[in-house]
PDB file of C-alpha atoms and ligand atoms in Angstrom:
ATOM      1  CA  MET G   1      15.731 -18.507 -13.822  1.00 60.00           C
ATOM      2  CA  TYR G   2      14.014 -15.276 -14.726  1.00 68.00           C
ATOM      3  CA  SER G   3      15.818 -12.863 -16.947  1.00 74.00           C
ATOM      4  CA  PHE G   4      14.365  -9.395 -17.454  1.00 76.00           C
ATOM      5  CA  ASP G   5      17.082  -7.063 -18.540  1.00 77.00           C
ATOM      6  CA  PRO G   6      16.645  -3.345 -19.078  1.00 80.00           C
ATOM      7  CA  VAL G   7      18.168  -2.062 -22.315  1.00 82.00           C
ATOM      8  CA  PRO G   8      20.854   0.542 -21.515  1.00 83.00           C
ATOM      9  CA  GLY G   9      19.954   4.046 -22.693  1.00 84.00           C
ATOM     10  CA  GLN G  10      16.408   3.201 -23.791  1.00 87.00           C
ATOM     11  CA  ALA G  11      13.705   5.889 -23.806  1.00 92.00           C
ATOM     12  CA  LYS G  12      11.634   6.131 -20.642  1.00 93.00           C
ATOM     13  CA  ALA G  13       8.437   5.038 -22.420  1.00 94.00           C
ATOM     14  CA  ASP G  14      10.164   1.854 -23.628  1.00 94.00           C
ATOM     15  CA  LEU G  15      11.706   1.261 -20.228  1.00 95.00           C
ATOM     16  CA  TYR G  16       8.296   1.407 -18.522  1.00 97.00           C
ATOM     17  CA  ARG G  17       6.759  -0.836 -21.189  1.00 96.00           C
ATOM     18  CA  ASP G  18       9.431  -3.459 -20.448  1.00 96.00           C
ATOM     19  CA  LEU G  19       9.198  -2.947 -16.677  1.00 97.00           C
ATOM     20  CA  LEU G  20       5.409  -3.411 -16.756  1.00 97.00           C
ATOM     21  CA  ASP G  21       5.745  -6.505 -18.967  1.00 97.00           C
ATOM     22  CA  ALA G  22       8.226  -7.982 -16.477  1.00 97.00           C
ATOM     23  CA  ALA G  23       6.010  -7.182 -13.483  1.00 97.00           C
ATOM     24  CA  ARG G  24       2.966  -8.637 -15.236  1.00 97.00           C
ATOM     25  CA  ALA G  25       4.802 -11.827 -16.209  1.00 97.00           C
ATOM     26  CA  LEU G  26       6.293 -12.335 -12.732  1.00 97.00           C
ATOM     27  CA  THR G  27       3.015 -11.896 -10.846  1.00 97.00           C
ATOM     28  CA  GLU G  28       0.622 -13.576 -13.308  1.00 96.00           C
ATOM     29  CA  GLY G  29      -1.204 -16.463 -11.648  1.00 96.00           C
ATOM     30  CA  GLU G  30       0.749 -16.178  -8.380  1.00 97.00           C
ATOM     31  CA  PRO G  31      -1.614 -15.630  -5.433  1.00 96.00           C
ATOM     32  CA  ASP G  32       1.058 -14.873  -2.817  1.00 98.00           C
ATOM     33  CA  GLY G  33       1.218 -11.112  -2.366  1.00 97.00           C
ATOM     34  CA  VAL G  34       4.532 -11.108  -0.507  1.00 98.00           C
ATOM     35  CA  ALA G  35       6.220 -13.079  -3.292  1.00 98.00           C
ATOM     36  CA  ASN G  36       4.760 -10.709  -5.869  1.00 98.00           C
ATOM     37  CA  MET G  37       5.856  -7.560  -4.004  1.00 98.00           C
ATOM     38  CA  ALA G  38       9.342  -9.024  -3.534  1.00 98.00           C
ATOM     39  CA  ASN G  39       9.785  -9.726  -7.231  1.00 98.00           C
ATOM     40  CA  VAL G  40       8.356  -6.348  -8.234  1.00 98.00           C
ATOM     41  CA  ALA G  41      10.703  -4.547  -5.805  1.00 98.00           C
ATOM     42  CA  ALA G  42      13.581  -6.391  -7.475  1.00 98.00           C
ATOM     43  CA  VAL G  43      12.303  -5.399 -10.943  1.00 97.00           C
ATOM     44  CA  LEU G  44      12.002  -1.738  -9.900  1.00 98.00           C
ATOM     45  CA  ALA G  45      15.555  -1.720  -8.543  1.00 97.00           C
ATOM     46  CA  GLN G  46      16.845  -3.467 -11.654  1.00 95.00           C
ATOM     47  CA  PHE G  47      15.063  -1.331 -14.267  1.00 96.00           C
ATOM     48  CA  LEU G  48      15.093   2.157 -12.766  1.00 97.00           C
ATOM     49  CA  PRO G  49      18.446   3.932 -12.569  1.00 95.00           C
ATOM     50  CA  ASP G  50      19.510   6.273  -9.786  1.00 96.00           C
ATOM     51  CA  LEU G  51      17.430   4.831  -6.911  1.00 97.00           C
ATOM     52  CA  ASN G  52      18.554   4.184  -3.359  1.00 97.00           C
ATOM     53  CA  TRP G  53      15.296   2.523  -2.208  1.00 98.00           C
ATOM     54  CA  ALA G  54      12.422   0.782  -3.996  1.00 98.00           C
ATOM     55  CA  GLY G  55       9.643  -1.128  -2.332  1.00 98.00           C
ATOM     56  CA  PHE G  56       6.316  -1.376  -0.589  1.00 98.00           C
ATOM     57  CA  TYR G  57       4.476  -0.317   2.519  1.00 98.00           C
ATOM     58  CA  ARG G  58       1.230  -2.211   3.153  1.00 98.00           C
ATOM     59  CA  MET G  59      -1.892  -0.915   4.868  1.00 98.00           C
ATOM     60  CA  VAL G  60      -2.253  -3.039   8.002  1.00 98.00           C
ATOM     61  CA  GLY G  61      -4.686  -2.126  10.783  1.00 96.00           C
ATOM     62  CA  GLY G  62      -4.946   1.508   9.698  1.00 95.00           C
ATOM     63  CA  GLU G  63      -1.226   2.232   9.385  1.00 98.00           C
ATOM     64  CA  LEU G  64       1.516   1.556   6.845  1.00 98.00           C
ATOM     65  CA  VAL G  65       3.814  -1.369   7.603  1.00 98.00           C
ATOM     66  CA  LEU G  66       7.055  -2.054   5.756  1.00 98.00           C
ATOM     67  CA  GLY G  67       6.830  -4.623   2.968  1.00 98.00           C
ATOM     68  CA  PRO G  68       9.324  -6.134   0.528  1.00 98.00           C
ATOM     69  CA  PHE G  69      11.939  -3.687  -0.722  1.00 98.00           C
ATOM     70  CA  VAL G  70      15.441  -3.238  -2.104  1.00 98.00           C
ATOM     71  CA  GLY G  71      17.585  -0.754  -0.191  1.00 97.00           C
ATOM     72  CA  LYS G  72      18.756   0.033   3.305  1.00 96.00           C
ATOM     73  CA  PRO G  73      16.673  -1.061   6.308  1.00 96.00           C
ATOM     74  CA  ALA G  74      13.776   1.379   6.684  1.00 96.00           C
ATOM     75  CA  CYS G  75      11.291   2.578   9.278  1.00 95.00           C
ATOM     76  CA  ILE G  76       8.784  -0.179   9.930  1.00 97.00           C
ATOM     77  CA  ARG G  77       5.528   1.625  10.713  1.00 98.00           C
ATOM     78  CA  ILE G  78       4.257   4.920   9.260  1.00 97.00           C
ATOM     79  CA  PRO G  79       1.027   6.484  10.558  1.00 97.00           C
ATOM     80  CA  LEU G  80      -1.490   7.685   7.942  1.00 97.00           C
ATOM     81  CA  GLY G  81      -0.741  11.273   6.968  1.00 96.00           C
ATOM     82  CA  LYS G  82       2.877  11.134   8.135  1.00 96.00           C
ATOM     83  CA  GLY G  83       5.666  11.666   5.610  1.00 96.00           C
ATOM     84  CA  VAL G  84       5.386  11.169   1.880  1.00 97.00           C
ATOM     85  CA  CYS G  85       4.115   7.590   2.140  1.00 98.00           C
ATOM     86  CA  GLY G  86       1.540   8.518   4.772  1.00 98.00           C
ATOM     87  CA  ALA G  87       0.276  11.386   2.598  1.00 97.00           C
ATOM     88  CA  ALA G  88      -0.120   9.073  -0.421  1.00 98.00           C
ATOM     89  CA  ALA G  89      -1.975   6.534   1.710  1.00 98.00           C
ATOM     90  CA  LEU G  90      -4.217   9.092   3.431  1.00 98.00           C
ATOM     91  CA  HIS G  91      -5.274  10.895   0.252  1.00 97.00           C
ATOM     92  CA  GLY G  92      -5.069   7.938  -2.148  1.00 98.00           C
ATOM     93  CA  GLU G  93      -2.990  10.144  -4.444  1.00 98.00           C
ATOM     94  CA  THR G  94       0.464   9.957  -6.002  1.00 98.00           C
ATOM     95  CA  GLN G  95       3.095  12.099  -4.282  1.00 98.00           C
ATOM     96  CA  LEU G  96       5.844  13.375  -6.579  1.00 98.00           C
ATOM     97  CA  VAL G  97       8.408  15.129  -4.374  1.00 98.00           C
ATOM     98  CA  PRO G  98      11.355  16.780  -6.164  1.00 98.00           C
ATOM     99  CA  ASP G  99      13.010  17.850  -2.884  1.00 96.00           C
ATOM    100  CA  VAL G 100      12.287  15.731   0.177  1.00 96.00           C
ATOM    101  CA  HIS G 101      13.791  18.370   2.477  1.00 95.00           C
ATOM    102  CA  ALA G 102      11.020  20.745   1.401  1.00 94.00           C
ATOM    103  CA  PHE G 103       8.250  18.215   2.162  1.00 93.00           C
ATOM    104  CA  PRO G 104       6.725  18.849   5.595  1.00 89.00           C
ATOM    105  CA  GLY G 105       7.100  15.757   7.770  1.00 88.00           C
ATOM    106  CA  HIS G 106       9.301  13.820   5.380  1.00 88.00           C
ATOM    107  CA  ILE G 107      10.627  10.706   7.138  1.00 90.00           C
ATOM    108  CA  ALA G 108      14.352  10.303   6.458  1.00 88.00           C
ATOM    109  CA  CYS G 109      14.846   6.543   6.436  1.00 85.00           C
ATOM    110  CA  ASP G 110      17.990   6.911   4.331  1.00 85.00           C
ATOM    111  CA  ALA G 111      19.868  10.210   4.660  1.00 88.00           C
ATOM    112  CA  ALA G 112      20.955   9.867   1.020  1.00 91.00           C
ATOM    113  CA  SER G 113      17.402  10.364  -0.297  1.00 93.00           C
ATOM    114  CA  ARG G 114      16.815  13.670  -2.116  1.00 96.00           C
ATOM    115  CA  SER G 115      13.645  13.024  -4.148  1.00 98.00           C
ATOM    116  CA  GLU G 116      10.798  10.576  -3.851  1.00 98.00           C
ATOM    117  CA  LEU G 117       7.799   9.140  -5.731  1.00 98.00           C
ATOM    118  CA  VAL G 118       5.039   7.361  -3.827  1.00 98.00           C
ATOM    119  CA  VAL G 119       2.034   5.799  -5.590  1.00 98.00           C
ATOM    120  CA  PRO G 120      -0.930   4.223  -3.804  1.00 98.00           C
ATOM    121  CA  VAL G 121      -2.114   0.752  -4.779  1.00 98.00           C
ATOM    122  CA  MET G 122      -5.913   0.736  -4.681  1.00 98.00           C
ATOM    123  CA  CYS G 123      -8.301  -2.209  -4.492  1.00 96.00           C
ATOM    124  CA  ASP G 124     -12.092  -1.787  -4.396  1.00 95.00           C
ATOM    125  CA  GLY G 125     -11.656   1.944  -3.718  1.00 94.00           C
ATOM    126  CA  ALA G 126      -9.336   1.480  -0.722  1.00 97.00           C
ATOM    127  CA  VAL G 127      -5.576   1.993  -0.417  1.00 98.00           C
ATOM    128  CA  ILE G 128      -4.026  -1.432   0.246  1.00 98.00           C
ATOM    129  CA  ALA G 129      -0.345  -0.471  -0.133  1.00 98.00           C
ATOM    130  CA  VAL G 130       1.995   2.180  -1.498  1.00 98.00           C
ATOM    131  CA  ILE G 131       4.908   1.813  -3.878  1.00 98.00           C
ATOM    132  CA  ASP G 132       7.802   3.977  -2.667  1.00 98.00           C
ATOM    133  CA  LEU G 133      10.796   4.999  -4.787  1.00 98.00           C
ATOM    134  CA  ASP G 134      13.655   7.096  -3.378  1.00 98.00           C
ATOM    135  CA  SER G 135      16.543   8.671  -5.256  1.00 98.00           C
ATOM    136  CA  PRO G 136      19.781  10.304  -4.133  1.00 97.00           C
ATOM    137  CA  SER G 137      19.310  12.873  -6.960  1.00 98.00           C
ATOM    138  CA  PRO G 138      17.053  15.914  -6.592  1.00 97.00           C
ATOM    139  CA  ALA G 139      14.032  15.922  -8.954  1.00 98.00           C
ATOM    140  CA  ARG G 140      14.797  12.392 -10.176  1.00 98.00           C
ATOM    141  CA  PHE G 141      11.129  11.624 -10.946  1.00 98.00           C
ATOM    142  CA  ASP G 142       8.792  13.251 -13.479  1.00 97.00           C
ATOM    143  CA  ALA G 143       5.217  12.825 -14.689  1.00 97.00           C
ATOM    144  CA  GLU G 144       6.250   9.944 -16.945  1.00 97.00           C
ATOM    145  CA  ASP G 145       7.642   8.064 -13.926  1.00 98.00           C
ATOM    146  CA  ALA G 146       4.445   8.780 -12.001  1.00 98.00           C
ATOM    147  CA  ALA G 147       2.306   7.454 -14.870  1.00 98.00           C
ATOM    148  CA  GLY G 148       4.496   4.354 -15.210  1.00 98.00           C
ATOM    149  CA  ILE G 149       4.322   3.532 -11.506  1.00 98.00           C
ATOM    150  CA  GLU G 150       0.571   4.221 -11.460  1.00 98.00           C
ATOM    151  CA  ALA G 151       0.188   1.664 -14.269  1.00 98.00           C
ATOM    152  CA  LEU G 152       2.222  -0.769 -12.163  1.00 98.00           C
ATOM    153  CA  ALA G 153      -0.028  -0.097  -9.165  1.00 98.00           C
ATOM    154  CA  SER G 154      -3.123  -0.961 -11.170  1.00 97.00           C
ATOM    155  CA  ILE G 155      -1.556  -4.247 -12.346  1.00 97.00           C
ATOM    156  CA  LEU G 156      -0.787  -5.097  -8.707  1.00 98.00           C
ATOM    157  CA  SER G 157      -4.206  -4.129  -7.372  1.00 96.00           C
ATOM    158  CA  ALA G 158      -5.467  -7.737  -7.428  1.00 94.00           C
ATOM    159  CA  ARG G 159      -2.045  -9.408  -7.077  1.00 95.00           C
ATOM    160  CA  ILE G 160      -0.707  -8.316  -3.681  1.00 96.00           C
TER     161      ILE G 160
HETATM  162  N1  LIG V 201      10.683   8.826   3.126  1.00 65.96           N
HETATM  163  C1  LIG V 201       9.451   8.133   3.357  1.00 65.96           C
HETATM  164  C2  LIG V 201       9.599   7.029   4.370  1.00 65.96           C
HETATM  165  C3  LIG V 201       9.905   5.718   3.777  1.00 65.96           C
HETATM  166  S1  LIG V 201      11.495   5.566   3.276  1.00 65.96           S
HETATM  167  O1  LIG V 201      11.810   6.552   2.258  1.00 65.96           O
HETATM  168  C4  LIG V 201      11.816   4.064   2.728  1.00 65.96           C
HETATM  169  C5  LIG V 201       8.360   9.069   3.778  1.00 65.96           C
HETATM  170  O2  LIG V 201       8.587  10.242   4.100  1.00 65.96           O
HETATM  171  O3  LIG V 201       7.232   8.619   3.804  1.00 65.96           O
END
């Protein structure tokens, strides 16, 4: 049994330290990328409050394909450049979107989503996946969340 429990009310910096420790411990030495993404999606959903979707899209044959996640069933394939995930994958840059309705081309997989954070996972200079977090609250994510998820992406670079 694995037990990684977020501490209620802890500061965001401490929360990300614990989240990254959990992700590191769960993926250390495990070569199966699907298993690692599945456990990390579970950790994201467990540690981060106020989310309605947390998971992965993987770069497969030049488009994004749904990977392990926690949340409602989502769109399966996203072309590069489409929506928030497609923008992150095309540009290789984090997308911090306080209001998804104001983002041109946003793909509404879950009508409850109001804000979104998408971070590319890079390996050898190429985008291999994106980490996607959705929240039902507007402006749920800030620069500290972006930095925390970017640190997670670099841990996962050689583990997914
Ligand atoms: N909203 C995303 C699509 C993926 S779902 O949120 C899970 C987007 O615009 O890329």
